Structures are given as structure tokens and as C-alpha cells.
Amino acid sequence: MMKKAWVLLALLALCAIVLPGCTPSTPDCAVADLVQPIPSGPLGGMIVTDLYTELLWSYGAGHECQPDGFKLELATDSSFTTIYSYGGTDAFDTSWGLPTPVPSGSPPPLPPATEFWWRVAGGLDDGAGGLDLGPWSVPSHFFTGPICTDGVGVANLIWPTDGETVTTLLPLLDWEWPRTDCVPEGYRIDLYEDIEPVSDILAGGTGNPSTAWFPGDDLVDCTAYRWFVTPITDITLGTASVEWGFFIDVSGTCSTVGGMVWHDECGLPEHGPFPITPPPGCIDDGVGGYIGNGVIDPGETGIGGVTLNLGAGSCPSTGLATAVTNGSGHYSFGALADGTYCISVDSLADGNDAVIIPGGWSYPAASTSLVSQEIVVSGGTAPDTNFGWDWQFLPVPNTSGIVGTVWHDECAVPYSYTPGDPIPPGCIDLGGGVLAADGIFEATEVGIQGVTVDLGFGPCPSTGAYTALTNLDGTFTIPGLFDGTYCVTVDALAHGNDTVLIPGDWTFPDRGVNPQEVQFDIVVPPEGLGVGLPIQNFGWDYQFLPAYGDEKTGNTRGPANCYLGPSEFFPVMWLIPEYTPFWIEGRDYDGEWLWTIPEGKNNECWLLLEDVHLPFPITEVEVVYEPLLVDGSISGWVKSGGTKPVPGANVTLKSGVCPGTGSGLGALTDGRGSYLFSPVTPGEYCVLAPSSGGYTPQYYNVTVLSSQNVTGIDFTK
């Protein structure tokens, strides 16, 4: 013992001579004699912007037992289970920090936007190069910066969760900050009773970036509360978090009457076909429409500002109390005694019309403005009483559509073309020298305006769900489609399309269909909703368009008939107004008729030369028709309803008085519903209506004289 004291005296002398200010531990000082160091910075949740910050503390000045050194722990949690760093100092060195970044190979700085906890303990030399530690200091904590100044970021609430029942009067509200590059200077916490109108708001603040907060006073048992958090930098509030609610029930015997008014979503397209099956979230309303399904589906939200009424006893009953839904759609009438109650809400009363009209109740489903539910509070419990509202025009559904173009698939055939000649651009040979457009939508080809496109539900054939008319550029759009299979149809003989398209033929997506109708199945997949629109085009090859070679023009002198053929014995296609321009495609052999396209028409017809004015000699027009030899003819129309032409109808001509003799000759009506028997020699004939029946009259007795052309032999059904 004397030897140890002597050594200590020598050390004291050394300290006095060599190391002024050195005060070693007291002889016979035990670990139990050490006291807690006192942290002096950083502490109290302060924000440090120096990521190589220094930790400072003090030790009891003048205390008889001084440590030989200190140990420190730096952690990212208050329980020090996740140690970020640790270290130590020599005796009486009451500061410690990460090395500055100057030396090569020094440790990295502290990460930004992080909460750190730290503590320090003094210790005595254990004789083995370590320390026997005394008590740890009280833990202190700080945050690393920088401070968020851009106003970006929303706190994520953690506890109490929305709708949770809490069994303490002082719940620790907990949230998290999502950013890892900066922290706010603090948070504002808004806590209030879940009643309307809102009165007392228990607002508080953290004063630092801590993400937990206790109310300043006990909350009230059997009471519902709402809360949200807003970050603060300087004095500027950022974006508030979502709002959550919880219920205090310490004893487990509380009951409260409340619930939610929610938006029961059933999205129907404003334009497009009415769906034949209920869209997502919808059910059949029993009167030919759809309404919300009456279930709070994931993602559906509450409606704030709706007033509800509470009455005692069975429904109908009011007058006991009123409640207004908060921003999340929740309402509460507070704790009630056991018994029967009526909760009601009227969409046209209490100012609710300004909040929720137009729409209707989906739960309870009703066609009236007033709905009610009867509840029973028993044994301290009561069910949530919810009301579902389906807004008329919300939500806008996530749908797709179909777009496309009806285009003129061009194939210009020279008048002198014979099989074996080079095939013109845009044409293909169908066999036997018959040319047609190639079915490819070329960049130079144009759309056809005024064509009606028909949509049907399910695979083809199906029509009647919706129609769309092509625009100036030939495009059409069918909007508001949910996923499923549809049939897109263009019928050249329906919806007035014949006046736009006939004569001609389809080239895409089908060629040569009969009757002039093209259909296409198209599938809208779920992943296509609201993304891209399926495209379906239709190609039409006009029989006489486009013209081949240089175009010449003229105009009518006065009103002029334009005939199906180069003779007045052919049916009149159009009456052309005076001074109407036309394009000249050719002439007959004698130069008496012009093959033309009048302005505003899609197809050729024949004009008498004497009815038109030409700015050039007729001899400059190419001959496209040899002399027409007429030795008698019979012609007429076949119509439906008295006005609509019937193409493809078979009219029969027999010799003799009706019913005639032999099998006879047949003539098919063209796109205009007209037919022609020529030449016809003088004699008696029987003209029979199409065999499909229903025509008036069923037959004509016709007498043809030499070179006579009999017209007006018409059939109607």
C-alpha cells in the first residue's frame, strides 16, 4: 500500500512539474464514487448543420473522485440498441467529435436529416488498457440538418391509426418525416374533438424535428378525436398531413353513435355507349340504370359538410341532436344511453343540397332525398351508421375508346388498261385483269366525311349500341368504353352511307363483303383504360374514282339532269343546279355526252353536252364509251318504303302476257336501285317483281314498240 501511494506521489510530482493542470483520480477512488457527466451540447433536440459536430459535456467540478477517462456512445434510437459510433477520451477531456474531413481516410460525416442520441460515462483505469465505467449521463439527442426551405414534404401519420380505439388518456401521437435530405424546424400538431362545428383545437408544437408528441392535458374518456401534423420552417407552415381519427375508451365501456357519409363511386361515361354490364363499383338500380354498390370500397372517401339528424325512438324521428361530417366524412353524436335511435339525412335540407346535389343515395338505396337508419345502443356498444352517396357526374370513369378513319383507298385505272399492262400505283390485280385498291392506308390518301360507324357489344355481328359520324378528315371516335369485346361495323347501305359511298367496294379490313358491310371485333384490355385508344380503319374503293390523267373542268349552263349512262333512257342520278362546276373524266364516241363528277358528289354520271359550258373543244376529251345501240328497252326502280333504293334486287323479264313463258331474263338493280333490260325487241312482255316478295305491284304487262324505251316500271314494298 505504501508503494502504491509513493508511485502516486511521484505521478503527482510529475504532473506538477511537467503537465500543469493535470489532476489524476483520487487515491482509493472507486467506480461507485463516480458521478454522471452532464451533457452540454448538442442537446434538447437542437439542429446541427455541421455534420462533423463535436459532443460536449462537463463533470462535477471539485468532485473528489475524478475519472481517468470517458466513453461515449452515439445511436440512432433512445434505447441505444442501434449504435452508430462510439469512442473515448483521456482524463478530463470533456469533448469528443468525429475527425475533421481534412486528413485523408477520415471517417465520413454524419448523415443528414437524422436524429441522434448520445451519452457519456466516466471510468477508472481497469489496469488492462480499458475503463471501468461509472454511471451513464442522461441521454441527449440532436438532429442533423440541413433545414428544409423548399416547402416540399408531408408527414406520414403512424399512431394512433385512423379509427383506432385508444386505452390511455395521454396517447403519444407518432409520425414520420419521409425526406432524407433535410428536416423541418418543427411540427404543429392539431388535435380536436370529432364534432361539428369544431370548437376547441388542442394545438401544440414540437419545437424541433421530433416526430412524437404528447397532449398537454389528459384527453376525455369516451370521446372521438381527429388529428393531423404540419411541418414548420421559421414561421411558415408547410403541407398538412392527412387527417386521422381515434376514440378514447379507457374503461372499455364507452359507446358512441356515429359513422361516415362517403362517396359511393360508380363512374359512368358521359359520352359513348351505355354499358350493358355494371362498371366497377356499380350495381343495377332496377330502373334501367346503375348506382353505387352500397359498399365502402378501397379508395372511396368521405364527404365533408353533410348535416345529419338524431332522434329518439324508431324512425322517423328527429330533434335530439344534429351532427355535421368533418373533412373525412365522419360524424359523431357522442356517447348515448342504451336505447333505440333514428339517424337521418336529407339531401335537400339543412344546406346539404349545396354539398351533394346532384346525385342519389346508394346506401340505404332510395329514390327519395330523405334516408334514415334505426339503431340500437345496447350494453355500451353501437354499430357505425354509414350513408353512401353516388354523385351523378362523379367520378369520371377510367375508360378507353376506339378511333379510326374511313378513307378513300385510291386506285386510278387508265381507260386504255388491258390485262398484262403494268399495274398502277395503289392497285392490285384480283385476277383476270380486274384491278382494285390495295387496302393500304397511304399517307397521300384522304378520309371520307359523313360515314356512319356502328358499335355493338360483344363479338360480331353486333350493332346498335352507339354510332359515330366521320369528320372532315374521315376520322371517328367512339368514347367511354370499359374493357371488353366490341364489334365495329360500317354498312355502306345503312344510315345514309349509300349516298356517300355507292358505288364502290370495301378493301379493308375485308374485301368484297356482301351486303356492302364490313365488321371487325376489337378488344379493349383493362390495361388499356385511360392509356391508348385502339385504332380501326376502313378502306373504301370508289368504283369511278380517282380519275386517271389530267383533269378538265366545266360547268352547267342551267339545271341539268345527270344520267347513269350516256342516254336519256338511263335513270337520272342527280339534278345538278345551274353554274355547278364538274370534273370531266371522258366522253362518248359521238361527243354528245360527258362522263363527269359534279361538285359535291363522289361518283360519275353523264351530262348532255348541250346542257354544259366547256372552255375547250370537246375533241380534247378522251373517248371512254363506244356508241350506245338501243333497240327498245324496259327500265325502272325498286324501292323500299317508297323512297329507299334496294340494290341487288333481281327483276325478271318474260315473253308474253303475265305470268309469261319460259324462265325469262334477270336484271339486278344497281346501287341506286335501278334496273335496265336492253335491247328489247318489239312485243308483249311480263315484268315480274323481285322474288323476295312483298312488292307492289307483283308484275307489269308491258308492250314494247319498235325502238321504244319503256320507263317507270317501278316496284315498291
XYZ file of C-alpha atoms in Angstrom:
717
model
C 0.000 0.000 0.000
C 2.906 2.384 0.795
C 4.494 1.553 -2.569
C 1.259 2.409 -4.438
C 0.984 5.695 -2.541
C 4.582 6.535 -3.380
C 4.058 5.910 -7.050
C 1.023 8.121 -6.917
C 3.047 10.845 -5.221
C 5.636 10.572 -7.967
C 2.959 10.917 -10.574
C 1.591 13.935 -8.758
C 5.019 15.495 -8.740
C 5.351 14.787 -12.473
C 2.003 16.397 -13.123
C 3.041 19.421 -11.113
C 6.378 19.795 -12.950
C 5.676 18.552 -16.475
C 1.914 18.663 -17.023
C 0.362 21.691 -15.386
C -3.394 21.361 -14.901
C -3.276 17.528 -14.797
C -5.392 16.237 -11.914
C -5.421 12.415 -11.727
C -8.033 10.391 -9.910
C -8.071 10.473 -6.162
C -6.254 7.630 -4.322
C -8.635 4.857 -3.256
C -11.392 6.276 -5.637
C -13.832 3.514 -6.575
C -16.135 3.224 -9.578
C -19.102 3.633 -7.245
C -17.763 7.075 -6.335
C -18.019 8.353 -9.916
C -20.962 10.604 -10.813
C -22.939 11.205 -14.022
C -21.375 13.527 -16.575
C -23.628 16.381 -17.665
C -24.116 16.826 -21.465
C -23.821 20.429 -22.566
C -24.258 20.188 -26.311
C -25.711 19.469 -28.700
C -28.861 18.654 -26.728
C -32.567 19.296 -26.438
C -33.294 18.225 -29.988
C -31.333 21.079 -31.499
C -30.459 21.010 -35.220
C -26.776 20.965 -36.125
C -25.696 21.811 -39.631
C -22.050 20.771 -39.073
C -22.059 17.079 -39.948
C -18.694 16.758 -38.116
C -20.208 18.197 -34.939
C -18.451 17.951 -31.540
C -20.084 16.474 -28.424
C -19.503 18.447 -25.194
C -20.100 17.649 -21.522
C -18.924 18.526 -18.044
C -18.031 16.546 -14.949
C -18.761 17.551 -11.342
C -16.277 20.352 -10.644
C -14.302 19.745 -7.487
C -15.717 16.267 -7.016
C -13.226 14.220 -5.022
C -13.424 11.262 -7.418
C -12.297 12.260 -10.907
C -12.353 9.713 -13.807
C -9.307 8.541 -15.710
C -11.220 8.915 -18.974
C -14.651 8.901 -20.647
C -16.563 6.612 -23.010
C -19.217 7.835 -25.431
C -21.977 6.129 -27.427
C -23.799 7.677 -30.419
C -27.003 5.904 -31.504
C -29.997 6.425 -33.749
C -32.504 5.371 -31.072
C -33.103 6.404 -27.479
C -32.571 2.880 -26.151
C -29.069 2.692 -27.699
C -29.767 -0.623 -29.381
C -28.525 0.722 -32.719
C -25.075 2.184 -32.039
C -23.910 4.434 -34.856
C -20.491 5.201 -33.331
C -18.617 5.063 -30.047
C -15.330 6.375 -28.667
C -13.440 7.604 -25.626
C -11.228 10.364 -24.302
C -8.375 10.747 -21.873
C -8.916 12.046 -18.368
C -10.632 15.428 -18.115
C -11.071 15.803 -21.879
C -14.757 16.726 -21.950
C -15.291 16.932 -25.707
C -15.364 14.389 -28.491
C -16.121 14.562 -32.142
C -15.599 12.913 -35.462
C -12.270 13.825 -37.064
C -12.441 16.767 -39.393
C -12.581 15.887 -43.106
C -9.095 17.241 -43.731
C -6.968 14.118 -43.091
C -7.019 11.559 -45.856
C -9.019 8.455 -44.963
C -11.014 10.144 -42.176
C -14.496 8.759 -41.419
C -17.488 10.174 -43.313
C -19.626 12.888 -41.793
C -22.887 12.175 -40.008
C -25.787 11.537 -42.402
C -28.208 14.456 -42.917
C -31.795 14.615 -41.655
C -31.185 12.068 -38.886
C -31.991 12.054 -35.168
C -29.059 11.003 -32.950
C -28.950 10.070 -29.258
C -25.745 10.217 -27.264
C -24.481 9.577 -23.738
C -21.189 9.646 -21.897
C -19.801 7.894 -18.780
C -16.645 8.439 -16.758
C -14.415 5.489 -15.866
C -11.363 4.399 -13.910
C -8.358 2.612 -15.352
C -9.024 -1.138 -15.180
C -5.325 -1.953 -15.465
C -5.821 -3.660 -18.824
C -5.983 -0.627 -21.080
C -9.686 -0.082 -20.563
C -12.053 1.687 -18.229
C -14.380 0.517 -15.513
C -17.362 2.761 -16.202
C -19.389 4.761 -13.785
C -22.966 5.852 -14.412
C -24.016 6.999 -17.882
C -25.173 10.532 -18.322
C -28.783 11.347 -19.036
C -29.191 10.668 -22.805
C -29.332 13.726 -25.009
C -30.390 13.987 -28.639
C -29.968 16.243 -31.650
C -30.833 16.344 -35.347
C -28.538 16.800 -38.287
C -29.554 19.353 -40.886
C -29.914 20.936 -43.252
C -33.290 22.615 -42.661
C -35.926 22.161 -45.386
C -36.675 25.503 -47.012
C -38.477 24.457 -50.216
C -41.829 23.641 -48.567
C -41.811 20.113 -50.003
C -42.757 17.140 -47.856
C -45.771 15.760 -45.982
C -45.568 13.892 -42.668
C -46.823 10.296 -42.622
C -49.029 9.536 -39.617
C -48.210 6.326 -37.743
C -50.180 6.097 -34.460
C -52.961 6.155 -33.403
C -54.128 4.737 -36.695
C -57.292 6.021 -38.324
C -60.331 4.659 -36.475
C -58.302 3.050 -33.682
C -59.607 2.777 -30.104
C -57.046 4.080 -27.600
C -56.972 2.985 -23.952
C -54.973 5.874 -22.497
C -55.878 9.492 -21.807
C -52.407 10.635 -22.918
C -51.658 8.932 -26.210
C -48.254 9.568 -27.775
C -49.006 10.791 -31.283
C -46.386 9.423 -33.630
C -45.495 10.178 -37.256
C -42.517 10.096 -39.594
C -40.785 12.521 -41.954
C -40.279 10.985 -45.416
C -37.347 13.102 -46.634
C -33.749 12.010 -46.101
C -32.050 15.199 -47.284
C -33.414 17.782 -44.813
C -35.672 18.270 -41.779
C -38.242 20.920 -40.824
C -37.540 23.120 -37.826
C -40.540 21.642 -36.047
C -44.135 20.497 -36.348
C -47.549 21.882 -35.466
C -49.993 19.283 -34.142
C -53.759 19.905 -34.404
C -55.925 17.739 -32.154
C -59.655 18.304 -31.686
C -62.867 16.538 -30.698
C -64.640 14.904 -33.627
C -67.793 17.028 -33.502
C -69.157 19.787 -35.711
C -68.761 22.661 -35.502
C -65.173 22.359 -34.340
C -64.649 24.331 -31.135
C -61.565 23.624 -29.024
C -58.464 22.732 -31.016
C -55.684 21.356 -28.829
C -52.872 22.705 -30.967
C -49.273 22.146 -29.963
C -45.783 22.017 -31.365
C -42.592 20.018 -31.012
C -40.192 22.943 -31.243
C -37.745 20.673 -33.061
C -37.854 17.916 -35.691
C -39.060 15.289 -33.173
C -41.793 13.108 -34.657
C -43.746 12.334 -31.484
C -45.908 14.478 -29.210
C -47.987 14.151 -26.026
C -51.096 16.277 -25.420
C -50.556 18.826 -22.667
C -53.525 17.519 -20.631
C -55.481 14.304 -20.289
C -57.966 13.720 -23.071
C -61.602 12.946 -22.264
C -62.743 9.347 -21.986
C -65.469 8.121 -24.341
C -64.616 10.838 -26.857
C -63.649 10.757 -30.527
C -60.731 12.913 -31.693
C -59.198 13.956 -35.004
C -55.543 14.888 -35.556
C -53.073 15.943 -38.219
C -49.494 17.263 -38.380
C -47.978 20.195 -40.312
C -44.224 20.874 -40.703
C -42.920 24.347 -39.799
C -39.834 26.209 -41.006
C -39.262 29.572 -39.366
C -42.900 30.714 -39.037
C -44.115 29.233 -42.307
C -46.447 26.224 -42.251
C -45.887 23.526 -44.842
C -48.365 20.994 -46.225
C -50.584 19.297 -43.649
C -50.728 15.537 -43.378
C -53.853 13.500 -43.887
C -56.316 13.670 -41.020
C -56.887 10.603 -38.834
C -59.350 9.888 -36.052
C -59.275 7.796 -32.885
C -61.592 7.063 -29.983
C -60.672 7.175 -26.262
C -62.089 4.237 -24.295
C -60.042 3.699 -21.157
C -62.647 1.690 -19.275
C -63.827 -0.354 -22.241
C -67.455 0.556 -21.548
C -67.889 3.595 -23.812
C -70.388 3.740 -26.647
C -70.763 6.397 -29.306
C -73.169 6.850 -32.162
C -71.561 7.923 -35.399
C -70.381 6.830 -38.772
C -69.478 8.170 -42.157
C -71.090 9.723 -45.227
C -68.991 8.511 -48.132
C -68.779 8.925 -51.886
C -70.002 5.598 -53.253
C -68.247 5.699 -56.603
C -69.985 4.485 -59.751
C -68.341 6.062 -62.764
C -70.402 6.156 -65.953
C -69.085 7.680 -69.188
C -70.670 10.995 -70.157
C -70.263 10.132 -73.844
C -70.302 6.827 -75.650
C -72.464 3.709 -75.366
C -74.303 2.974 -72.150
C -72.625 -0.133 -70.617
C -74.649 -3.342 -70.760
C -72.973 -4.714 -67.634
C -72.365 -2.796 -64.378
C -68.987 -0.997 -64.393
C -66.689 -1.447 -61.370
C -68.334 -0.210 -58.172
C -71.830 -0.159 -59.737
C -74.944 -2.290 -59.450
C -78.246 -2.320 -61.339
C -80.637 0.299 -59.930
C -83.713 -1.622 -61.098
C -84.930 1.134 -63.416
C -82.582 0.688 -66.351
C -79.517 2.382 -64.909
C -76.661 1.866 -62.469
C -75.861 3.183 -58.998
C -73.079 2.790 -56.440
C -72.898 -0.675 -54.893
C -73.511 0.481 -51.312
C -70.130 -0.829 -50.103
C -67.188 1.256 -48.895
C -64.669 0.022 -51.430
C -60.913 0.646 -51.113
C -60.089 4.167 -52.202
C -63.562 5.602 -51.612
C -63.530 8.719 -49.457
C -65.834 10.575 -47.084
C -67.854 13.708 -47.856
C -67.467 16.659 -45.507
C -70.099 19.227 -44.595
C -73.155 16.949 -44.619
C -75.698 17.537 -41.809
C -77.362 14.545 -40.132
C -80.184 14.417 -37.587
C -80.641 12.234 -34.493
C -83.974 11.362 -32.981
C -85.061 9.226 -30.037
C -87.004 6.068 -30.743
C -87.912 4.436 -34.040
C -87.778 6.208 -37.392
C -89.000 8.680 -38.406
C -87.641 10.758 -35.541
C -85.522 13.923 -35.275
C -84.900 16.762 -32.866
C -82.488 15.151 -30.416
C -79.266 16.439 -31.968
C -77.545 17.289 -35.247
C -74.041 16.493 -36.448
C -72.006 17.650 -39.449
C -69.453 15.428 -41.144
C -65.842 16.556 -40.921
C -63.372 16.725 -43.787
C -63.021 12.938 -43.875
C -66.791 12.381 -43.917
C -67.053 11.176 -40.294
C -69.681 12.348 -37.834
C -70.440 11.599 -34.188
C -73.304 12.239 -31.803
C -71.095 11.296 -28.828
C -71.941 8.805 -26.088
C -75.603 7.863 -25.697
C -77.603 5.892 -23.188
C -78.866 2.465 -24.187
C -81.940 2.624 -26.349
C -83.346 2.989 -29.858
C -82.405 5.953 -32.048
C -83.075 7.196 -35.578
C -80.314 8.751 -37.696
C -81.488 10.508 -40.866
C -80.074 12.747 -43.589
C -81.941 14.730 -46.243
C -80.031 15.690 -49.398
C -82.392 18.645 -49.989
C -82.465 20.018 -46.406
C -80.074 21.587 -43.884
C -77.932 23.021 -46.685
C -76.998 19.560 -47.941
C -78.199 20.381 -51.441
C -75.267 22.768 -51.822
C -72.876 19.970 -50.838
C -74.027 16.803 -52.562
C -76.623 17.552 -55.270
C -76.849 16.190 -57.970
C -76.800 12.516 -57.120
C -78.665 9.931 -55.101
C -78.438 7.687 -52.061
C -76.905 4.287 -52.692
C -76.872 3.187 -49.036
C -79.508 2.889 -47.866
C -80.622 2.780 -51.508
C -83.511 5.183 -52.055
C -85.053 7.303 -54.792
C -86.087 9.936 -52.212
C -83.986 12.765 -50.768
C -84.527 11.581 -47.166
C -82.947 8.363 -45.900
C -82.783 7.056 -42.337
C -81.432 4.168 -40.319
C -82.663 2.867 -36.986
C -80.002 1.750 -34.489
C -79.984 0.240 -31.026
C -77.395 1.123 -28.381
C -77.097 -1.830 -26.058
C -74.526 -2.889 -23.489
C -72.318 0.085 -24.226
C -71.933 -0.702 -27.934
C -73.400 0.729 -31.116
C -72.660 -0.045 -34.759
C -71.247 2.526 -37.192
C -74.069 4.018 -39.201
C -72.837 4.907 -42.674
C -74.592 6.589 -45.596
C -73.492 6.171 -49.225
C -73.952 8.969 -51.780
C -73.478 8.468 -55.526
C -72.736 11.749 -57.310
C -74.386 11.905 -60.722
C -71.315 13.012 -62.674
C -68.527 11.720 -60.447
C -66.189 10.064 -60.627
C -65.108 10.399 -64.233
C -64.613 6.722 -65.110
C -61.346 5.290 -66.323
C -62.390 4.271 -69.818
C -60.915 3.880 -73.249
C -62.322 4.315 -76.727
C -61.936 3.365 -80.370
C -60.702 5.714 -83.062
C -60.232 5.209 -86.749
C -60.593 6.573 -90.253
C -62.824 5.671 -93.167
C -60.527 6.504 -96.050
C -60.619 6.583 -99.835
C -58.397 3.703 -100.894
C -57.311 5.040 -104.276
C -56.753 3.019 -107.436
C -56.712 5.123 -110.616
C -57.100 2.820 -113.634
C -56.243 4.131 -117.132
C -59.113 3.905 -119.610
C -56.832 2.066 -122.010
C -55.732 -0.522 -119.437
C -55.723 -4.123 -120.621
C -54.639 -7.218 -118.662
C -50.870 -7.540 -118.774
C -50.198 -3.810 -118.625
C -48.201 -2.540 -115.602
C -50.399 -2.295 -112.508
C -50.877 1.364 -111.482
C -49.688 2.527 -108.024
C -52.146 1.776 -105.222
C -53.797 -1.053 -107.173
C -53.675 -4.835 -107.033
C -54.829 -7.455 -109.526
C -57.719 -9.510 -108.155
C -57.369 -11.953 -111.036
C -58.378 -11.910 -114.644
C -57.150 -8.371 -115.103
C -59.630 -6.935 -112.562
C -57.913 -4.144 -110.593
C -58.849 -2.792 -107.172
C -57.292 -0.633 -104.468
C -54.639 -2.370 -102.357
C -56.174 -1.943 -98.858
C -53.177 0.056 -97.595
C -53.767 3.472 -95.973
C -51.196 5.583 -97.801
C -50.048 8.968 -96.482
C -51.450 10.682 -99.593
C -54.903 9.133 -99.295
C -57.682 11.109 -97.620
C -60.598 10.339 -95.327
C -64.267 10.304 -96.300
C -66.594 12.622 -94.417
C -70.138 11.788 -93.323
C -69.886 7.992 -92.965
C -71.766 6.450 -90.014
C -69.834 3.877 -87.953
C -71.848 1.496 -85.765
C -70.733 -0.103 -82.462
C -72.150 -3.248 -80.907
C -71.436 -5.037 -77.631
C -69.704 -8.392 -77.853
C -68.267 -10.139 -80.914
C -69.570 -9.536 -84.437
C -72.222 -9.460 -85.731
C -73.451 -6.851 -83.239
C -74.704 -3.278 -83.757
C -76.968 -0.665 -82.227
C -75.073 0.360 -79.079
C -73.614 3.596 -80.455
C -72.994 5.394 -83.738
C -70.299 7.875 -84.703
C -70.066 10.069 -87.802
C -66.758 10.629 -89.584
C -65.362 14.173 -89.533
C -63.981 16.281 -92.384
C -60.822 14.183 -92.378
C -62.733 10.898 -92.249
C -61.864 10.176 -88.600
C -64.289 8.926 -85.978
C -64.151 8.405 -82.211
C -66.221 6.079 -80.039
C -65.540 7.144 -76.417
C -66.397 5.830 -72.956
C -65.609 2.127 -73.337
C -64.805 -0.188 -70.473
C -62.679 -3.266 -71.070
C -64.398 -5.922 -73.170
C -65.092 -7.072 -76.724
C -66.895 -4.844 -79.214
C -67.975 -5.062 -82.843
C -67.252 -2.072 -85.084
C -69.301 -2.016 -88.290
C -69.647 0.211 -91.351
C -72.591 -0.690 -93.573
C -72.420 1.043 -96.954
C -76.173 0.598 -97.429
C -77.346 1.789 -93.975
C -77.544 5.092 -92.078
C -77.449 7.033 -95.361
C -73.958 5.753 -96.161
C -75.135 4.764 -99.634
C -75.379 8.427 -100.668
C -71.741 8.873 -99.639
C -70.117 5.613 -100.736
C -72.062 3.888 -103.516
C -70.875 2.711 -105.996
C -67.703 1.113 -104.732
C -66.404 -1.655 -102.530
C -64.555 -2.299 -99.267
C -60.859 -3.079 -99.362
C -60.024 -3.103 -95.639
C -60.335 -4.880 -93.264
C -62.428 -7.156 -95.512
C -62.720 -7.092 -99.301
C -65.833 -7.681 -101.378
C -68.210 -8.336 -98.477
C -71.930 -8.593 -99.191
C -74.111 -6.705 -98.476
C -71.640 -3.810 -98.517
C -70.877 -4.244 -94.816
C -67.564 -4.621 -93.010
C -67.237 -5.710 -89.385
C -64.329 -6.037 -87.025
C -64.007 -7.444 -83.497
C -61.939 -5.197 -81.241
C -60.904 -5.881 -77.634
C -60.256 -3.161 -75.073
C -57.997 -4.682 -72.383
C -58.094 -3.445 -68.740
C -54.546 -2.142 -69.018
C -55.635 -0.001 -71.967
C -58.147 2.052 -69.999
C -57.162 5.694 -69.974
C -53.948 4.957 -71.887
C -54.106 4.466 -75.648
C -57.107 4.125 -77.925
C -57.436 1.055 -80.158
C -57.435 2.048 -83.823
C -59.690 0.554 -86.505
C -59.633 1.912 -90.057
C -61.894 1.120 -93.007
C -60.813 1.367 -96.642
C -63.293 2.161 -99.432
C -62.538 1.965 -103.151
C -64.893 4.166 -105.214
C -65.817 2.489 -108.491
C -65.036 5.501 -110.665
C -62.587 7.439 -108.502
C -59.973 8.702 -108.691
C -59.837 9.746 -112.328
C -56.770 8.872 -114.364
C -54.694 11.517 -116.132
C -55.142 15.280 -116.434
C -58.432 16.639 -115.140
C -60.581 19.062 -117.112
C -63.477 21.059 -115.726
C -66.659 22.713 -116.945
C -69.951 23.978 -115.506
C -73.657 23.564 -116.179
C -75.475 26.232 -118.208
C -78.664 25.733 -116.233
C -80.297 22.959 -114.165
C -79.231 19.709 -115.805
C -80.017 16.026 -115.339
C -77.030 13.779 -114.805
C -77.746 10.226 -116.010
C -76.480 6.798 -115.037
C -75.450 6.200 -118.662
C -74.864 8.265 -121.847
C -78.507 8.261 -122.885
C -81.754 9.751 -121.668
C -83.038 6.202 -121.487
C -80.889 5.678 -118.353
C -82.181 6.717 -114.912
C -81.390 10.223 -113.678
C -78.869 10.122 -110.818
C -78.966 13.803 -109.840
C -80.455 17.122 -110.906
C -77.439 19.433 -110.996
C -78.082 23.159 -110.262
C -77.059 25.775 -112.841
C -73.455 27.007 -112.867
C -72.287 23.941 -110.920
C -68.642 23.028 -111.650
C -67.827 19.459 -112.642
C -64.742 17.397 -113.419
C -64.621 15.734 -116.841
C -63.482 12.137 -116.953
C -64.306 11.353 -120.609
C -66.896 11.456 -123.408
C -68.873 9.161 -125.619
C -67.893 8.283 -129.198
C -70.200 10.850 -130.808
C -69.167 13.702 -128.481
C -72.738 14.256 -127.296
C -72.238 13.128 -123.673
C -69.648 13.888 -120.963
C -68.652 11.495 -118.186
C -68.362 13.849 -115.198
C -68.109 14.236 -111.423
C -70.354 17.133 -110.315
C -69.107 19.225 -107.423
C -70.254 17.777 -104.075
C -70.667 14.252 -105.496
C -68.428 11.235 -105.075
C -69.258 9.372 -108.289
C -69.540 9.899 -112.041
C -72.648 10.454 -114.089
C -73.353 11.528 -117.708
C -74.263 15.080 -118.751
C -75.647 16.040 -122.150
C -73.134 18.298 -123.917
C -75.808 20.837 -124.834
C -76.513 21.389 -121.087
C -72.954 22.416 -120.209
C -70.306 25.007 -120.968
C -66.731 23.913 -121.822
C -63.729 26.266 -122.015
C -62.049 23.975 -124.593
C -63.038 21.876 -127.642
C -64.836 18.582 -126.973
C -62.186 16.859 -129.090
C -59.669 17.339 -126.269
C -61.665 14.928 -124.101
C -60.777 11.248 -124.350
C -63.397 8.806 -125.650
C -64.359 6.330 -122.934
C -67.670 4.952 -124.273
C -68.481 3.477 -127.704
C -71.822 4.173 -129.443
C -74.849 3.026 -127.447
C -77.129 0.879 -129.648
C -80.678 0.968 -128.319
C -83.328 -1.195 -129.922
C -86.003 -0.859 -127.301
C -85.605 -1.090 -123.512
C -87.540 -1.549 -120.270
C -86.260 0.211 -117.107
C -87.443 1.150 -113.636
C -86.666 1.352 -109.905
C -87.007 -0.992 -106.931
C -87.557 0.875 -103.685
C -88.377 0.201 -100.043
C -90.799 2.433 -98.229
C -91.362 4.344 -101.402
C -88.056 6.230 -101.285
C -85.129 3.999 -100.291
C -83.400 2.236 -103.214
C -82.995 -1.549 -102.973
C -79.697 -2.583 -104.616
C -79.112 -6.155 -105.739
C -82.792 -6.956 -106.281
C -83.484 -9.402 -109.164
C -86.205 -8.255 -111.590
C -87.386 -10.864 -114.143
C -88.476 -10.273 -117.781
C -90.559 -12.942 -119.578
C -92.102 -13.059 -123.012
C -95.863 -12.869 -123.383
C -98.665 -11.710 -121.180
C -98.195 -12.377 -117.446
C -97.380 -14.783 -115.989
C -95.227 -15.067 -119.184
C -93.450 -18.031 -120.690
C -90.091 -19.650 -120.123
C -87.554 -18.953 -117.387
C -87.068 -15.378 -118.501
C -84.138 -12.950 -118.112
C -82.934 -11.403 -114.875
C -81.562 -7.919 -114.165
C -80.031 -6.852 -110.820
C -80.679 -3.370 -109.525
C -77.598 -1.207 -109.099
C -76.614 0.905 -106.078
C -79.367 3.378 -106.935
C -81.996 0.651 -107.104
C -82.454 0.992 -110.884
C -82.509 -1.788 -113.481
C -82.465 -1.894 -117.306
C -83.392 -4.535 -119.913
C -81.770 -3.578 -123.252
C -82.070 -4.235 -126.126
C -85.708 -5.397 -126.146
C -87.389 -6.308 -129.424
C -90.989 -5.255 -130.119
C -93.600 -7.469 -128.429
C -95.592 -8.305 -125.312
C -93.682 -8.849 -122.059
C -94.263 -9.652 -118.393
C -92.030 -7.821 -115.874
C -92.036 -9.653 -112.502
C -91.179 -8.107 -109.130
C -88.170 -9.476 -107.160
C -88.850 -12.959 -105.862
C -88.106 -11.929 -102.229
C -91.761 -10.859 -102.134
C -93.724 -8.028 -100.584
C -93.543 -5.751 -103.654
C -96.377 -3.808 -105.220
C -97.369 -4.495 -107.913
C -96.233 -8.075 -108.312
C -95.940 -7.737 -112.089
C -96.487 -5.488 -115.121
C -97.800 -6.315 -118.631
C -95.650 -4.214 -120.980
C -95.931 -3.654 -124.729
C -92.710 -2.536 -126.463
C -92.932 -0.964 -129.911
C -90.065 -0.684 -132.386
C -87.116 1.170 -130.806
C -89.372 2.187 -127.919
C -87.836 2.678 -124.453
C -90.380 1.925 -121.733
C -89.576 3.573 -118.376
C -91.295 3.827 -114.975
C -91.758 0.094 -114.423
C -91.199 0.545 -110.669
C -91.714 -1.816 -107.712
C -92.198 -0.741 -104.100
C -92.557 -2.502 -100.785
